[in-house]
Short mmCIF file of C-alpha atoms and ligand atoms in Angstrom, two decimals:
data_model
loop_
_atom_site.label_atom_id
_atom_site.label_comp_id
_atom_site.label_asym_id
_atom_site.label_seq_id
_atom_site.Cartn_x
_atom_site.Cartn_y
_atom_site.Cartn_z
CA MET A 1 93.45 118.35 101.48
CA LYS A 2 91.78 116.98 104.46
CA LYS A 3 93.48 116.48 108.04
CA ILE A 4 91.82 112.96 109.60
CA THR A 5 93.79 112.82 112.12
CA ASP A 6 98.12 113.02 112.94
CA ASN A 7 99.81 111.87 109.69
CA VAL A 8 96.46 111.14 108.05
CA TYR A 9 95.00 112.69 105.51
CA GLU A 10 91.93 112.50 102.99
CA MET A 11 92.40 113.81 99.88
CA GLU A 12 89.68 116.29 98.42
CA HIS A 13 90.35 117.60 95.38
CA PRO A 14 87.34 117.73 92.39
CA LEU A 15 89.65 115.91 90.10
CA ILE A 16 90.97 112.78 92.24
CA GLN A 17 87.10 112.54 93.28
CA HIS A 18 86.23 112.15 89.66
CA LYS A 19 88.67 110.13 88.49
CA ILE A 20 88.83 107.53 91.60
CA THR A 21 84.37 107.48 90.44
CA MET A 22 85.93 106.19 87.22
CA LEU A 23 88.10 103.50 88.45
CA ARG A 24 85.47 102.49 90.71
CA ASP A 25 83.30 101.41 87.51
CA LYS A 26 83.45 98.67 86.51
CA ASN A 27 82.99 99.37 83.31
CA THR A 28 86.06 101.55 82.73
CA GLY A 29 88.89 98.78 81.02
CA THR A 30 93.21 98.38 81.96
CA ASN A 31 93.63 101.18 79.85
CA GLU A 32 91.53 103.52 81.26
CA PHE A 33 91.94 102.29 85.24
CA ARG A 34 95.88 102.04 84.03
CA LYS A 35 95.83 106.37 83.44
CA MET A 36 93.44 106.86 86.06
CA VAL A 37 96.05 105.35 88.66
CA GLU A 38 98.76 107.68 87.19
CA GLU A 39 97.14 110.27 86.64
CA ILE A 40 95.20 110.28 90.58
CA ALA A 41 99.33 109.23 91.59
CA MET A 42 100.36 112.93 89.71
CA LEU A 43 97.51 114.44 91.96
CA MET A 44 97.86 112.70 95.76
CA GLY A 45 101.92 112.56 95.23
CA PHE A 46 101.51 117.39 94.13
CA GLU A 47 99.70 117.35 97.98
CA ALA A 48 102.10 114.42 99.55
CA LEU A 49 105.59 116.38 98.37
CA SER A 50 103.75 120.31 99.44
CA ASP A 51 105.93 120.20 102.20
CA LEU A 52 109.78 119.15 100.80
CA PRO A 53 111.91 121.48 102.16
CA LEU A 54 113.53 124.40 99.27
CA MET A 55 117.13 125.61 99.14
CA GLU A 56 117.35 129.01 97.49
CA VAL A 57 120.71 128.91 94.98
CA ASP A 58 122.29 131.71 92.99
CA ILE A 59 120.91 131.61 89.07
CA GLU A 60 120.43 134.28 86.08
CA THR A 61 118.40 134.52 84.12
CA PRO A 62 118.52 136.49 81.04
CA ILE A 63 117.80 139.72 82.82
CA GLU A 64 119.32 139.28 85.99
CA LYS A 65 120.83 137.57 88.71
CA CYS A 66 118.66 136.65 91.13
CA LYS A 67 118.03 133.68 93.93
CA SER A 68 115.31 131.02 93.42
CA PRO A 69 114.46 128.12 95.66
CA VAL A 70 114.92 124.76 94.42
CA ILE A 71 114.28 121.23 96.29
CA ALA A 72 116.99 120.88 99.08
CA GLY A 73 119.17 117.85 100.75
CA ARG A 74 118.93 114.47 99.88
CA LYS A 75 115.90 113.30 96.95
CA LEU A 76 113.28 110.66 96.74
CA ALA A 77 112.69 107.49 96.27
CA ILE A 78 109.38 105.57 95.58
CA VAL A 79 108.88 102.00 97.31
CA PRO A 80 105.89 100.28 94.99
CA ILE A 81 104.53 98.16 97.58
CA LEU A 82 104.06 95.50 93.70
CA ARG A 83 102.37 94.34 92.34
CA ALA A 84 99.05 97.46 91.97
CA GLY A 85 101.03 100.04 93.82
CA LEU A 86 103.87 99.84 90.68
CA GLY A 87 100.67 101.17 88.43
CA MET A 88 101.64 104.48 90.68
CA VAL A 89 105.17 104.95 90.06
CA PRO A 90 104.50 106.58 86.34
CA GLY A 91 102.87 109.72 87.83
CA ILE A 92 105.36 110.43 91.00
CA LEU A 93 108.29 109.77 88.19
CA ALA A 94 106.45 112.50 86.09
CA LEU A 95 106.73 114.96 89.19
CA THR A 96 109.96 113.88 90.03
CA PRO A 97 112.21 112.32 87.01
CA THR A 98 115.43 112.09 88.94
CA ALA A 99 113.35 109.27 91.82
CA LYS A 100 115.55 106.47 92.93
CA VAL A 101 112.59 103.46 92.38
CA GLY A 102 112.66 100.82 95.57
CA HIS A 103 110.89 97.63 94.95
CA ILE A 104 108.87 95.70 97.50
CA GLY A 105 106.80 92.57 96.55
CA MET A 106 104.00 91.52 99.02
CA TYR A 107 101.13 89.21 98.32
CA ARG A 108 97.56 88.28 100.74
CA ASP A 109 96.52 85.07 100.90
CA GLU A 110 93.12 84.36 99.97
CA VAL A 111 92.45 81.91 102.31
CA THR A 112 93.78 83.69 105.69
CA HIS A 113 94.59 87.50 103.95
CA GLU A 114 97.96 87.55 105.52
CA PRO A 115 100.25 89.31 103.59
CA HIS A 116 103.56 87.64 102.12
CA GLU A 117 106.59 89.15 101.66
CA TYR A 118 108.26 87.58 97.91
CA TYR A 119 110.83 90.58 96.99
CA CYS A 120 113.06 93.56 97.89
CA LYS A 121 115.16 95.60 96.34
CA LEU A 122 115.55 99.76 97.41
CA PRO A 123 117.78 102.19 96.68
CA SER A 124 120.28 102.21 99.13
CA PRO A 125 121.37 104.81 101.15
CA ILE A 126 117.89 105.30 102.06
CA GLU A 127 118.44 106.89 105.24
CA GLN A 128 118.38 110.57 103.71
CA ARG A 129 115.72 109.86 101.59
CA THR A 130 111.88 110.64 101.58
CA ILE A 131 110.38 107.28 100.56
CA VAL A 132 106.61 107.83 99.25
CA VAL A 133 105.55 103.96 99.18
CA THR A 134 103.23 103.45 96.86
CA ASP A 135 99.86 100.49 96.77
CA PRO A 136 96.44 101.96 95.77
CA MET A 137 94.57 99.48 97.95
CA LEU A 138 94.68 99.63 101.76
CA ALA A 139 92.42 96.99 102.87
CA THR A 140 93.71 94.92 106.32
CA GLY A 141 96.81 97.18 106.26
CA GLY A 142 98.74 94.08 107.16
CA SER A 143 100.78 94.22 103.41
CA ALA A 144 101.70 98.18 104.44
CA VAL A 145 102.89 97.51 107.35
CA ASP A 146 105.15 94.53 106.56
CA ALA A 147 105.92 96.73 103.87
CA VAL A 148 106.95 99.58 106.30
CA THR A 149 108.36 97.82 108.75
CA GLN A 150 110.99 96.19 105.61
CA ILE A 151 112.05 99.62 104.66
CA LYS A 152 112.44 100.35 108.68
CA LYS A 153 115.15 98.00 108.44
CA HIS A 154 116.60 98.80 106.03
CA GLY A 155 117.03 102.28 107.48
CA GLY A 156 114.03 104.10 106.01
CA LYS A 157 112.95 106.97 108.10
CA ARG A 158 110.54 109.46 106.08
CA ILE A 159 108.07 107.50 105.31
CA LYS A 160 105.35 108.82 103.28
CA PHE A 161 102.78 106.53 102.01
CA LEU A 162 100.12 106.46 99.02
CA SER A 163 97.05 105.11 99.01
CA ILE A 164 94.17 105.62 96.28
CA ILE A 165 91.13 104.21 98.78
CA ALA A 166 91.84 102.93 102.18
CA ALA A 167 89.08 101.03 104.47
CA PRO A 168 89.37 102.90 108.36
CA GLU A 169 90.43 98.91 109.48
CA GLY A 170 93.69 99.66 107.15
CA ILE A 171 94.21 102.70 108.14
CA LYS A 172 93.86 102.62 111.89
CA LYS A 173 96.44 99.15 111.51
CA LEU A 174 98.95 101.10 110.01
CA HIS A 175 98.72 104.49 112.20
CA GLU A 176 99.34 102.45 115.28
CA ALA A 177 102.07 100.65 113.91
CA HIS A 178 103.90 103.15 112.51
CA PRO A 179 101.79 106.43 113.63
CA ASP A 180 105.76 108.56 112.57
CA VAL A 181 104.90 107.65 108.82
CA GLU A 182 102.65 109.67 107.37
CA LEU A 183 99.70 108.14 105.01
CA TYR A 184 97.47 110.17 102.62
CA VAL A 185 94.12 107.96 100.87
CA GLY A 186 92.34 109.80 97.74
CA HIS A 187 89.82 108.36 99.17
CA ILE A 188 88.58 106.84 102.80
CA ASP A 189 85.58 103.60 101.65
CA ARG A 190 82.98 102.33 103.97
CA CYS A 191 84.19 99.05 105.47
CA LEU A 192 85.37 95.56 104.76
CA ASN A 193 83.31 92.37 102.81
CA GLU A 194 83.66 89.10 103.88
CA ASN A 195 86.55 88.46 101.84
CA ALA A 196 88.86 91.22 102.81
CA TYR A 197 87.69 93.55 99.75
CA ILE A 198 87.63 96.69 100.27
CA CYS A 199 83.23 98.37 99.61
CA PRO A 200 82.71 99.95 97.73
CA GLY A 201 86.19 100.00 96.30
CA LEU A 202 86.86 99.17 93.43
CA GLY A 203 87.20 94.80 92.96
CA ASP A 204 91.37 94.42 92.58
CA ALA A 205 93.21 96.52 91.63
CA GLY A 206 96.39 94.44 90.34
CA ASP A 207 94.50 92.40 88.28
CA ARG A 208 93.11 96.02 86.76
CA ILE A 209 95.35 97.41 86.18
CA PHE A 210 97.55 94.14 84.24
CA GLY A 211 94.49 93.28 82.74
CA THR A 212 94.79 89.33 84.14
CA LYS A 213 92.10 87.16 85.57
C1 PRP B 301 96.37 93.79 97.01
C2 PRP B 301 97.51 95.35 97.19
C3 PRP B 301 97.74 95.71 98.71
C4 PRP B 301 97.11 94.96 99.91
C5 PRP B 301 95.82 95.67 100.28
O1 PRP B 301 98.02 93.53 96.87
O2 PRP B 301 97.54 95.36 95.84
O3 PRP B 301 99.01 95.21 98.17
O4 PRP B 301 96.87 93.80 98.82
O5 PRP B 301 94.90 94.88 100.97
P1 PRP B 301 95.79 94.21 102.80
O6 PRP B 301 95.73 95.92 102.95
O7 PRP B 301 94.41 93.49 102.81
O8 PRP B 301 97.38 93.97 102.63
P2 PRP B 301 97.74 91.60 95.53
O9 PRP B 301 97.80 90.98 97.93
O10 PRP B 301 96.32 91.47 96.06
O11 PRP B 301 98.45 91.49 95.79
P3 PRP B 301 98.97 91.88 94.02
O12 PRP B 301 99.08 93.74 93.90
O13 PRP B 301 99.91 91.34 94.03
O14 PRP B 301 97.50 91.89 93.25
N1 URA B 302 93.17 94.96 96.93
C1 URA B 302 92.56 95.15 96.60
O1 URA B 302 93.15 94.88 95.29
N2 URA B 302 91.51 95.27 96.62
C2 URA B 302 91.17 95.03 97.23
O2 URA B 302 89.05 95.45 98.30
C3 URA B 302 91.58 94.63 98.88
C4 URA B 302 92.76 94.02 98.92
#
Protein backbone atom coordinates (compact mmCIF):
# COMPACT_ATOMS: atom_id res chain seq x y z
CA MET A 1 0.00 0.00 0.00
CA LYS A 2 1.44 3.38 -1.05
CA LYS A 3 0.76 6.56 0.95
CA ILE A 4 -0.27 9.31 -1.50
CA THR A 5 -0.82 12.01 1.11
CA ASP A 6 -2.13 12.11 4.69
CA ASN A 7 -4.99 9.61 4.94
CA VAL A 8 -4.91 8.70 1.23
CA TYR A 9 -3.52 5.30 0.22
CA GLU A 10 -3.28 3.50 -3.12
CA MET A 11 -3.08 -0.28 -3.34
CA GLU A 12 0.08 -1.81 -4.78
CA HIS A 13 -0.61 -5.51 -4.37
CA PRO A 14 -0.18 -7.36 -7.71
CA LEU A 15 -3.35 -9.40 -7.15
CA ILE A 16 -5.40 -6.22 -6.77
CA GLN A 17 -3.85 -4.69 -9.89
CA HIS A 18 -4.45 -7.87 -11.89
CA LYS A 19 -8.10 -8.08 -10.86
CA ILE A 20 -8.67 -4.37 -11.60
CA THR A 21 -7.42 -4.98 -15.14
CA MET A 22 -10.02 -7.73 -15.52
CA LEU A 23 -12.71 -5.35 -14.24
CA ARG A 24 -11.79 -2.68 -16.75
CA ASP A 25 -12.03 -5.04 -19.73
CA LYS A 26 -15.30 -4.37 -21.55
CA ASN A 27 -15.51 -8.08 -22.42
CA THR A 28 -15.76 -9.08 -18.74
CA GLY A 29 -19.36 -10.18 -18.19
CA THR A 30 -21.64 -9.54 -15.20
CA ASN A 31 -20.90 -12.78 -13.37
CA GLU A 32 -17.12 -12.36 -13.55
CA PHE A 33 -17.34 -8.62 -12.86
CA ARG A 34 -19.33 -9.19 -9.68
CA LYS A 35 -16.88 -11.84 -8.51
CA MET A 36 -13.91 -9.55 -9.16
CA VAL A 37 -15.48 -6.61 -7.28
CA GLU A 38 -16.03 -8.91 -4.30
CA GLU A 39 -12.48 -10.28 -4.38
CA ILE A 40 -10.89 -6.85 -4.77
CA ALA A 41 -12.99 -5.55 -1.87
CA MET A 42 -11.73 -8.38 0.32
CA LEU A 43 -8.09 -7.72 -0.61
CA MET A 44 -8.50 -3.97 -0.09
CA GLY A 45 -10.35 -4.53 3.19
CA PHE A 46 -7.50 -6.74 4.38
CA GLU A 47 -5.07 -3.83 3.82
CA ALA A 48 -7.38 -1.08 5.11
CA LEU A 49 -8.11 -2.92 8.35
CA SER A 50 -4.49 -3.69 9.17
CA ASP A 51 -4.53 -1.08 11.97
CA LEU A 52 -7.48 -2.52 13.92
CA PRO A 53 -6.58 -2.50 17.61
CA LEU A 54 -5.97 -5.80 19.38
CA MET A 55 -6.32 -6.93 22.98
CA GLU A 56 -5.01 -10.04 24.70
CA VAL A 57 -7.48 -12.63 26.00
CA ASP A 58 -6.92 -15.78 28.05
CA ILE A 59 -7.64 -19.01 26.20
CA GLU A 60 -6.78 -22.65 26.55
CA THR A 61 -5.33 -24.61 23.63
CA PRO A 62 -5.35 -28.43 23.68
CA ILE A 63 -1.80 -28.09 25.00
CA GLU A 64 -1.89 -25.30 27.61
CA LYS A 65 -3.35 -21.99 28.75
CA CYS A 66 -2.07 -18.86 26.99
CA LYS A 67 -2.82 -15.25 26.17
CA SER A 68 -3.71 -14.54 22.54
CA PRO A 69 -4.89 -11.42 20.62
CA VAL A 70 -8.43 -10.65 19.43
CA ILE A 71 -9.86 -7.49 17.81
CA ALA A 72 -10.50 -4.99 20.60
CA GLY A 73 -13.42 -2.72 21.26
CA ARG A 74 -16.61 -2.11 19.31
CA LYS A 75 -16.75 -3.85 15.98
CA LEU A 76 -17.30 -2.60 12.46
CA ALA A 77 -20.07 -1.10 10.39
CA ILE A 78 -19.97 -1.47 6.60
CA VAL A 79 -21.86 1.21 4.68
CA PRO A 80 -22.17 0.68 0.92
CA ILE A 81 -23.23 3.59 -1.26
CA LEU A 82 -26.07 2.18 -3.41
CA ARG A 83 -26.08 0.70 -5.80
CA ALA A 84 -22.53 -0.13 -6.80
CA GLY A 85 -21.09 -0.14 -3.27
CA LEU A 86 -23.26 -3.19 -2.53
CA GLY A 87 -21.00 -5.29 -4.73
CA MET A 88 -18.11 -4.77 -2.30
CA VAL A 89 -20.01 -5.79 0.85
CA PRO A 90 -19.61 -9.60 0.63
CA GLY A 91 -15.83 -9.19 0.31
CA ILE A 92 -15.58 -7.13 3.51
CA LEU A 93 -18.08 -9.35 5.33
CA ALA A 94 -15.91 -12.35 4.50
CA LEU A 95 -13.23 -10.70 6.67
CA THR A 96 -15.54 -9.39 9.40
CA PRO A 97 -18.67 -11.55 9.47
CA THR A 98 -20.13 -9.87 12.58
CA ALA A 99 -20.07 -6.34 11.12
CA LYS A 100 -23.36 -4.43 10.97
CA VAL A 101 -24.36 -3.15 7.53
CA GLY A 102 -25.94 0.25 6.84
CA HIS A 103 -27.01 1.63 3.46
CA ILE A 104 -26.88 5.03 1.81
CA GLY A 105 -28.70 5.44 -1.50
CA MET A 106 -27.23 8.05 -3.86
CA TYR A 107 -27.56 8.61 -7.58
CA ARG A 108 -25.84 11.15 -9.82
CA ASP A 109 -27.99 13.41 -11.95
CA GLU A 110 -27.06 12.47 -15.52
CA VAL A 111 -26.88 16.10 -16.64
CA THR A 112 -25.51 18.04 -13.67
CA HIS A 113 -23.58 15.06 -12.15
CA GLU A 114 -24.75 16.31 -8.75
CA PRO A 115 -25.46 13.56 -6.19
CA HIS A 116 -28.97 13.01 -4.78
CA GLU A 117 -29.60 11.02 -1.64
CA TYR A 118 -32.68 8.76 -1.67
CA TYR A 119 -32.10 6.40 1.26
CA CYS A 120 -30.20 6.26 4.53
CA LYS A 121 -30.36 3.57 7.18
CA LEU A 122 -27.36 3.19 9.50
CA PRO A 123 -26.68 0.93 12.49
CA SER A 124 -27.37 2.74 15.74
CA PRO A 125 -25.44 3.65 17.80
CA ILE A 126 -22.63 4.13 15.31
CA GLU A 127 -20.30 6.41 17.32
CA GLN A 128 -17.98 3.68 18.62
CA ARG A 129 -17.73 1.69 15.41
CA THR A 130 -15.07 1.80 12.72
CA ILE A 131 -17.12 2.55 9.61
CA VAL A 132 -16.07 1.13 6.24
CA VAL A 133 -17.80 3.00 3.40
CA THR A 134 -17.71 1.19 0.06
CA ASP A 135 -18.18 2.53 -3.45
CA PRO A 136 -16.14 1.16 -6.37
CA MET A 137 -16.06 4.54 -8.16
CA LEU A 138 -14.86 7.90 -6.84
CA ALA A 139 -15.38 10.25 -9.78
CA THR A 140 -16.21 13.91 -9.01
CA GLY A 141 -16.36 12.94 -5.34
CA GLY A 142 -19.82 14.45 -4.89
CA SER A 143 -21.50 11.20 -3.80
CA ALA A 144 -18.66 10.33 -1.42
CA VAL A 145 -18.62 13.77 0.23
CA ASP A 146 -22.40 13.74 0.78
CA ALA A 147 -22.41 10.14 2.05
CA VAL A 148 -19.67 10.87 4.59
CA THR A 149 -21.44 14.08 5.68
CA GLN A 150 -24.59 12.03 6.30
CA ILE A 151 -22.70 9.38 8.29
CA LYS A 152 -21.09 12.08 10.44
CA LYS A 153 -24.54 13.64 11.07
CA HIS A 154 -25.59 10.27 12.49
CA GLY A 155 -22.56 10.30 14.81
CA GLY A 156 -19.99 8.39 12.72
CA LYS A 157 -16.44 9.31 13.72
CA ARG A 158 -13.86 6.82 12.50
CA ILE A 159 -14.45 6.42 8.78
CA LYS A 160 -12.51 4.44 6.18
CA PHE A 161 -13.60 4.93 2.56
CA LEU A 162 -12.81 2.14 0.07
CA SER A 163 -12.96 2.84 -3.63
CA ILE A 164 -11.64 0.54 -6.37
CA ILE A 165 -11.00 3.25 -8.99
CA ALA A 166 -10.65 6.95 -8.23
CA ALA A 167 -10.12 10.09 -10.29
CA PRO A 168 -7.70 12.71 -8.92
CA GLU A 169 -10.62 15.19 -8.84
CA GLY A 170 -12.65 12.94 -6.52
CA ILE A 171 -9.74 12.24 -4.20
CA LYS A 172 -9.08 15.98 -3.84
CA LYS A 173 -12.72 16.80 -3.20
CA LEU A 174 -13.22 14.08 -0.57
CA HIS A 175 -9.93 14.81 1.16
CA GLU A 176 -10.59 18.57 1.31
CA ALA A 177 -14.14 18.12 2.62
CA HIS A 178 -13.29 15.33 5.09
CA PRO A 179 -9.52 15.27 5.79
CA ASP A 180 -10.08 12.94 8.76
CA VAL A 181 -11.46 10.17 6.53
CA GLU A 182 -8.96 7.47 5.57
CA LEU A 183 -9.27 6.90 1.84
CA TYR A 184 -8.09 3.61 0.30
CA VAL A 185 -8.17 3.37 -3.49
CA GLY A 186 -7.34 0.41 -5.69
CA HIS A 187 -6.01 2.58 -8.52
CA ILE A 188 -5.83 6.31 -9.23
CA ASP A 189 -6.86 6.91 -12.84
CA ARG A 190 -5.99 9.77 -15.20
CA CYS A 191 -9.00 12.11 -15.23
CA LEU A 192 -12.73 12.57 -15.78
CA ASN A 193 -14.27 12.97 -19.23
CA GLU A 194 -16.97 15.50 -20.23
CA ASN A 195 -19.66 13.20 -18.77
CA ALA A 196 -17.77 12.94 -15.47
CA TYR A 197 -16.84 9.31 -16.16
CA ILE A 198 -13.43 8.11 -15.02
CA CYS A 199 -10.80 7.57 -17.77
CA PRO A 200 -9.80 4.88 -18.49
CA GLY A 201 -12.11 3.65 -15.69
CA LEU A 202 -14.42 0.72 -16.21
CA GLY A 203 -17.66 2.34 -17.34
CA ASP A 204 -20.76 2.39 -15.14
CA ALA A 205 -20.00 0.21 -12.13
CA GLY A 206 -23.63 -0.17 -11.02
CA ASP A 207 -24.75 -1.27 -14.47
CA ARG A 208 -21.88 -3.74 -14.81
CA ILE A 209 -22.48 -5.29 -11.37
CA PHE A 210 -26.23 -5.62 -11.76
CA GLY A 211 -26.40 -6.24 -15.51
CA THR A 212 -28.63 -3.25 -16.19
CA LYS A 213 -28.55 -1.13 -19.39
C1 LIG B 1 -21.79 5.94 -9.29
C2 LIG B 1 -20.77 5.36 -8.33
C3 LIG B 1 -20.67 6.43 -7.28
C4 LIG B 1 -20.86 7.69 -8.08
C5 LIG B 1 -19.50 8.32 -8.28
O1 LIG B 1 -23.06 5.77 -8.84
O2 LIG B 1 -21.13 4.11 -7.82
O3 LIG B 1 -21.65 6.34 -6.26
O4 LIG B 1 -21.42 7.32 -9.35
O5 LIG B 1 -19.62 9.53 -8.93
P1 LIG B 1 -19.26 10.91 -8.23
O6 LIG B 1 -17.97 10.70 -7.53
O7 LIG B 1 -19.15 11.86 -9.39
O8 LIG B 1 -20.36 11.30 -7.31
P2 LIG B 1 -24.35 6.19 -9.69
O9 LIG B 1 -24.79 7.57 -9.34
O10 LIG B 1 -24.11 5.89 -11.13
O11 LIG B 1 -25.47 5.24 -9.10
P3 LIG B 1 -25.60 3.65 -9.16
O12 LIG B 1 -24.52 3.07 -8.30
O13 LIG B 1 -26.96 3.41 -8.61
O14 LIG B 1 -25.46 3.21 -10.60
N1 LIG C 1 -19.78 6.26 -11.84
C1 LIG C 1 -19.41 5.14 -12.50
O1 LIG C 1 -20.02 4.07 -12.31
N2 LIG C 1 -18.36 5.21 -13.33
C2 LIG C 1 -17.68 6.35 -13.55
O2 LIG C 1 -16.71 6.34 -14.33
C3 LIG C 1 -18.09 7.51 -12.88
C4 LIG C 1 -19.14 7.43 -12.01
